[in-house]
XYZ file of C-alpha atoms in Angstrom:
333
model
C -15.933 4.302 0.764
C -13.833 5.998 3.405
C -10.284 5.643 4.735
C -8.083 7.344 7.292
C -4.578 6.573 8.489
C -2.018 8.026 10.858
C 1.704 6.920 10.930
C 4.663 7.604 13.092
C 7.665 6.436 11.141
C 11.035 6.469 12.924
C 14.305 5.713 11.078
C 18.048 5.568 12.353
C 20.977 4.262 10.720
C 24.516 3.490 11.725
C 25.510 6.253 9.437
C 24.182 8.767 11.922
C 20.873 9.301 10.170
C 17.799 9.967 12.678
C 14.281 11.022 11.464
C 10.853 10.956 12.725
C 7.764 11.646 10.323
C 4.155 11.911 11.242
C 2.166 11.135 8.137
C -1.650 11.868 8.143
C -3.976 10.727 5.310
C -7.627 10.791 4.636
C -9.819 10.090 1.607
C -13.062 8.664 0.289
C -15.273 7.960 -2.798
C -18.567 6.573 -3.885
C -19.649 3.995 -6.607
C -23.117 3.353 -7.954
C -24.059 0.063 -9.589
C -26.817 -0.174 -12.008
C -28.257 -3.515 -13.266
C -30.526 -4.218 -16.269
C -31.382 -7.066 -18.774
C -28.206 -6.225 -20.743
C -25.827 -6.324 -17.905
C -24.343 -4.135 -15.069
C -22.902 -0.757 -15.288
C -20.970 1.378 -12.823
C -20.158 4.987 -12.212
C -17.576 6.352 -9.759
C -16.469 9.471 -8.139
C -13.921 11.064 -7.764
C -11.924 8.024 -9.054
C -12.988 4.522 -9.747
C -9.931 3.180 -8.166
C -10.320 3.462 -4.369
C -11.735 6.949 -4.563
C -9.265 9.531 -3.641
C -6.960 10.107 -0.750
C -4.807 12.944 0.085
C -1.992 13.720 2.690
C -4.552 15.608 4.844
C -7.219 15.238 7.447
C -10.989 15.334 7.433
C -11.057 18.511 5.483
C -9.920 16.603 2.401
C -12.981 14.421 2.508
C -15.349 17.314 2.926
C -13.619 19.007 -0.101
C -14.559 15.913 -2.151
C -18.183 16.997 -1.890
C -19.450 13.323 -2.142
C -23.086 13.984 -1.244
C -23.477 16.734 -4.030
C -22.043 14.275 -6.490
C -23.966 11.280 -5.574
C -27.210 11.871 -7.399
C -25.231 12.577 -10.692
C -23.088 9.425 -10.373
C -26.215 7.118 -9.711
C -28.095 8.746 -12.726
C -25.057 8.212 -15.074
C -24.992 4.546 -14.125
C -28.565 4.196 -14.957
C -27.984 6.113 -18.366
C -25.076 3.689 -19.281
C -27.481 0.727 -19.185
C -29.263 1.889 -22.517
C -26.057 3.685 -23.975
C -24.852 2.321 -27.478
C -21.581 0.251 -27.281
C -18.622 2.097 -28.240
C -17.457 0.974 -31.638
C -13.998 -0.363 -32.423
C -11.319 0.913 -34.585
C -8.337 3.546 -34.571
C -9.392 6.772 -33.163
C -8.177 9.943 -31.683
C -8.763 10.355 -27.871
C -9.000 12.907 -25.138
C -8.283 10.966 -21.933
C -9.425 12.381 -18.677
C -7.187 12.897 -15.669
C -8.468 10.124 -13.722
C -7.729 7.480 -16.369
C -4.246 8.988 -17.222
C -3.223 8.759 -13.550
C -3.760 5.053 -13.579
C -2.199 4.801 -17.015
C 0.935 6.556 -15.403
C 0.954 4.090 -12.510
C 0.694 0.920 -14.590
C 2.870 1.932 -17.596
C 5.292 4.392 -16.076
C 5.621 4.066 -12.448
C 6.020 0.231 -12.343
C 8.198 0.315 -15.422
C 10.781 2.788 -13.925
C 11.272 0.967 -10.713
C 14.879 0.237 -10.812
C 14.675 -2.992 -8.777
C 12.038 -4.268 -11.189
C 14.376 -3.162 -14.046
C 17.121 -5.300 -12.497
C 14.981 -8.498 -12.361
C 14.379 -8.458 -8.695
C 10.763 -9.060 -9.297
C 10.955 -11.495 -12.032
C 9.430 -14.403 -10.425
C 6.483 -12.648 -8.816
C 5.654 -9.353 -10.705
C 7.647 -9.461 -13.798
C 10.433 -7.085 -15.185
C 10.246 -3.830 -17.385
C 10.931 -3.124 -21.064
C 13.241 -0.379 -19.873
C 16.876 -1.234 -19.092
C 19.607 0.538 -17.184
C 21.346 1.448 -20.433
C 18.123 3.116 -21.803
C 18.353 5.989 -19.004
C 19.457 9.103 -20.880
C 18.551 7.791 -24.341
C 15.336 5.976 -24.584
C 12.287 7.797 -26.325
C 9.509 6.853 -24.062
C 7.064 9.269 -25.353
C 6.586 12.370 -27.416
C 7.975 15.856 -26.560
C 4.716 16.515 -24.912
C 5.230 13.931 -22.203
C 7.339 14.916 -19.115
C 6.757 12.759 -15.969
C 8.212 13.795 -12.565
C 8.538 12.251 -9.074
C 8.284 14.917 -6.291
C 7.474 13.706 -2.833
C 8.107 17.303 -1.457
C 4.632 18.372 -2.875
C 2.612 18.979 0.125
C -0.819 17.204 0.593
C -0.508 14.080 -1.651
C -0.388 10.531 -0.593
C 3.017 10.179 -1.988
C 4.593 12.948 -0.067
C 7.140 12.623 2.773
C 10.330 14.141 4.004
C 12.736 11.076 3.808
C 12.208 7.797 2.126
C 12.741 4.502 4.211
C 16.292 4.549 3.868
C 16.737 8.036 4.943
C 17.258 9.745 1.660
C 15.951 13.237 1.556
C 12.913 13.654 -0.482
C 13.513 15.761 -3.604
C 12.186 16.486 -7.200
C 13.313 14.275 -9.867
C 12.568 14.280 -13.643
C 12.008 10.701 -14.631
C 10.892 11.518 -18.297
C 11.783 14.763 -19.863
C 10.245 15.788 -23.011
C 9.715 12.123 -23.895
C 13.274 10.896 -22.880
C 14.010 8.578 -19.970
C 16.274 10.499 -17.527
C 16.082 8.815 -14.323
C 14.483 5.864 -12.603
C 12.573 5.330 -9.321
C 15.622 3.901 -7.312
C 16.702 2.979 -3.867
C 20.477 2.888 -2.536
C 20.843 -0.781 -3.226
C 19.456 -0.897 -6.820
C 21.289 2.411 -7.760
C 24.573 1.138 -6.591
C 24.077 -2.031 -8.637
C 23.035 -0.340 -11.770
C 25.517 2.591 -11.497
C 22.680 5.063 -11.570
C 21.622 7.940 -9.422
C 19.790 7.404 -6.168
C 16.322 9.310 -6.512
C 14.902 8.378 -2.918
C 12.180 6.066 -3.838
C 12.655 3.464 -1.110
C 9.432 2.415 0.591
C 8.810 -0.201 3.132
C 5.467 -1.332 4.790
C 6.997 -1.545 8.302
C 10.073 -2.159 10.220
C 9.999 -5.860 9.326
C 10.193 -5.312 5.648
C 13.189 -4.757 3.258
C 12.695 -1.258 1.440
C 11.688 -1.727 -2.179
C 11.396 0.887 -5.188
C 7.927 2.373 -5.244
C 6.420 5.290 -6.768
C 6.202 8.546 -4.732
C 4.020 11.376 -6.056
C 4.643 10.844 -9.730
C 2.798 12.984 -12.241
C 2.579 14.018 -15.907
C 3.654 17.707 -16.122
C 0.802 19.757 -17.430
C 0.966 21.642 -20.735
C -1.384 24.511 -21.757
C -5.009 25.002 -22.503
C -8.405 23.953 -21.196
C -10.215 20.667 -21.421
C -12.648 22.474 -23.985
C -9.616 23.530 -26.053
C -8.247 20.135 -25.918
C -11.620 18.845 -27.232
C -11.741 21.403 -29.982
C -8.229 20.518 -31.005
C -9.304 16.877 -31.030
C -12.021 17.484 -33.675
C -13.705 14.052 -34.085
C -12.982 11.180 -31.729
C -13.794 10.260 -28.220
C -13.494 11.755 -24.716
C -12.988 9.077 -21.996
C -12.568 8.914 -18.243
C -12.646 6.771 -15.007
C -11.064 3.249 -15.316
C -13.229 0.219 -15.393
C -10.594 -2.584 -16.083
C -6.948 -2.797 -16.873
C -4.493 -5.484 -18.184
C -0.669 -5.040 -18.712
C 1.809 -7.695 -19.451
C 4.844 -8.458 -17.085
C 7.125 -6.088 -18.992
C 4.727 -3.310 -18.707
C 4.742 -2.940 -22.582
C 1.415 -4.220 -24.053
C -1.708 -2.934 -22.220
C -5.358 -2.770 -22.343
C -7.610 -0.560 -20.568
C -11.590 -0.124 -20.268
C -13.253 2.935 -19.118
C -16.553 3.534 -17.295
C -17.859 6.195 -19.742
C -17.015 7.529 -23.284
C -18.425 10.544 -25.039
C -18.514 10.887 -28.851
C -16.853 14.110 -29.835
C -17.688 15.622 -33.222
C -16.331 18.913 -34.388
C -14.757 19.494 -30.863
C -18.144 19.019 -28.925
C -19.013 16.138 -26.631
C -22.134 14.170 -28.025
C -23.810 11.117 -27.098
C -22.744 8.840 -24.038
C -21.245 5.353 -24.885
C -20.567 2.293 -22.767
C -18.093 -0.318 -22.770
C -15.165 1.612 -24.182
C -11.716 0.105 -24.269
C -8.316 0.935 -25.696
C -5.005 -0.800 -25.998
C -1.317 -0.533 -27.393
C 2.238 -0.618 -26.611
C 3.519 1.629 -23.917
C 6.123 3.671 -25.739
C 3.914 3.888 -28.890
C 1.078 5.181 -26.902
C 3.013 7.793 -25.128
C 4.625 8.850 -28.561
C 0.968 9.299 -29.784
C 0.386 12.100 -27.288
C 0.081 15.430 -29.042
C -0.764 17.713 -26.268
C -1.409 17.846 -22.312
C -3.937 20.252 -20.903
C -2.739 23.066 -18.682
C -2.375 23.602 -14.847
C -6.014 24.459 -14.395
C -7.023 21.144 -15.480
C -4.349 19.206 -13.312
C -5.705 16.865 -10.538
C -3.921 14.510 -8.257
C -5.158 11.033 -7.022
C -3.937 8.924 -4.170
C -3.483 5.233 -4.720
C -2.538 2.151 -2.845
C -0.357 -0.468 -4.396
C 1.101 -3.917 -3.658
C 4.467 -4.974 -4.456
C 7.310 -7.355 -3.270
C 7.480 -10.918 -1.783
C 6.411 -10.967 0.824
C 3.803 -8.418 -0.374
C 4.063 -4.755 0.844
C 1.700 -1.974 0.490
C 2.902 1.281 -0.714
C 0.704 4.479 -0.653
C 1.441 6.939 -3.557
C -0.146 9.475 -5.854
C -0.286 10.277 -9.375
C -1.305 13.634 -11.103
C -2.363 14.516 -14.492
C -4.244 16.933 -16.710
C -6.426 15.438 -19.740
C -4.246 14.617 -22.802
C -4.891 14.274 -26.454
C -3.582 11.075 -28.155
C -3.826 10.270 -31.959
C -4.296 6.876 -33.604
C -5.109 4.688 -30.815
C -6.552 1.314 -31.135
C -9.862 1.126 -29.497
C -12.623 -1.472 -28.888
C -10.000 -4.052 -28.002
C -11.280 -7.512 -26.541
């Protein structure tokens, strides 16, 4: 897969605001499918959800090194056909950056959109378990969990200079040490809720009303390598690359399936497993996070997302390092 996009976005308002932004993005990815008597398996790189896209040109695609990874991806897809099925139970997990980036999108990004919190999408995409009164007090996750919106970071798909209401881009802590501190808001929703404008107004074009969308929203890294995280895990599973997901209209109850899982015993990765899934309740899951790996393991992924009625496409990004979560329900149906 391959994509490239160039936008010239002009904005002017009766308040005297006048901006022009020239936004470039490029990306790609690959997916291998393997079929056998027991079904079909797939393996993806560098992310199972539309590959990866950055705010850059063709050099970003070359940097993905797709050709060198193609053989490995194909071989792993075939190996999954004969791999044992992952068992169900309650287990400790180390979850890879790709999977966590999508978990951020589904259970944090959408849940923190202020227009959604206020009920603007109730008849189309749902609401949120978070309320305006929760800002500043709700414990969304453990102290290891801090999630930030920062469209000023260069080179991501969620980066820009001004949002689509002319609000300058800036860094905002959405969740700080587990507590909800801000929402993804535009001027309209912030005025109605009496909350701070955070510059998350996004529109698909001139004919669309700007809505609240994620920008570059990421989980702040902690410390340590992936190997150190596995050692701290002890016994459990390492999982990566999303295969399926489901989440209710309040962004509360969720279920995710991954392309691969590895059994971990004594901190060392062992046999490959297929058909792994896990589920839970959003704040319970994020409160189960014991640790997040360090900056050396951090990766950002560009995503497309649809929202609104009529539907608009937003282009955004999420970043994460692998994390360690305890007591997660696995093998959910």
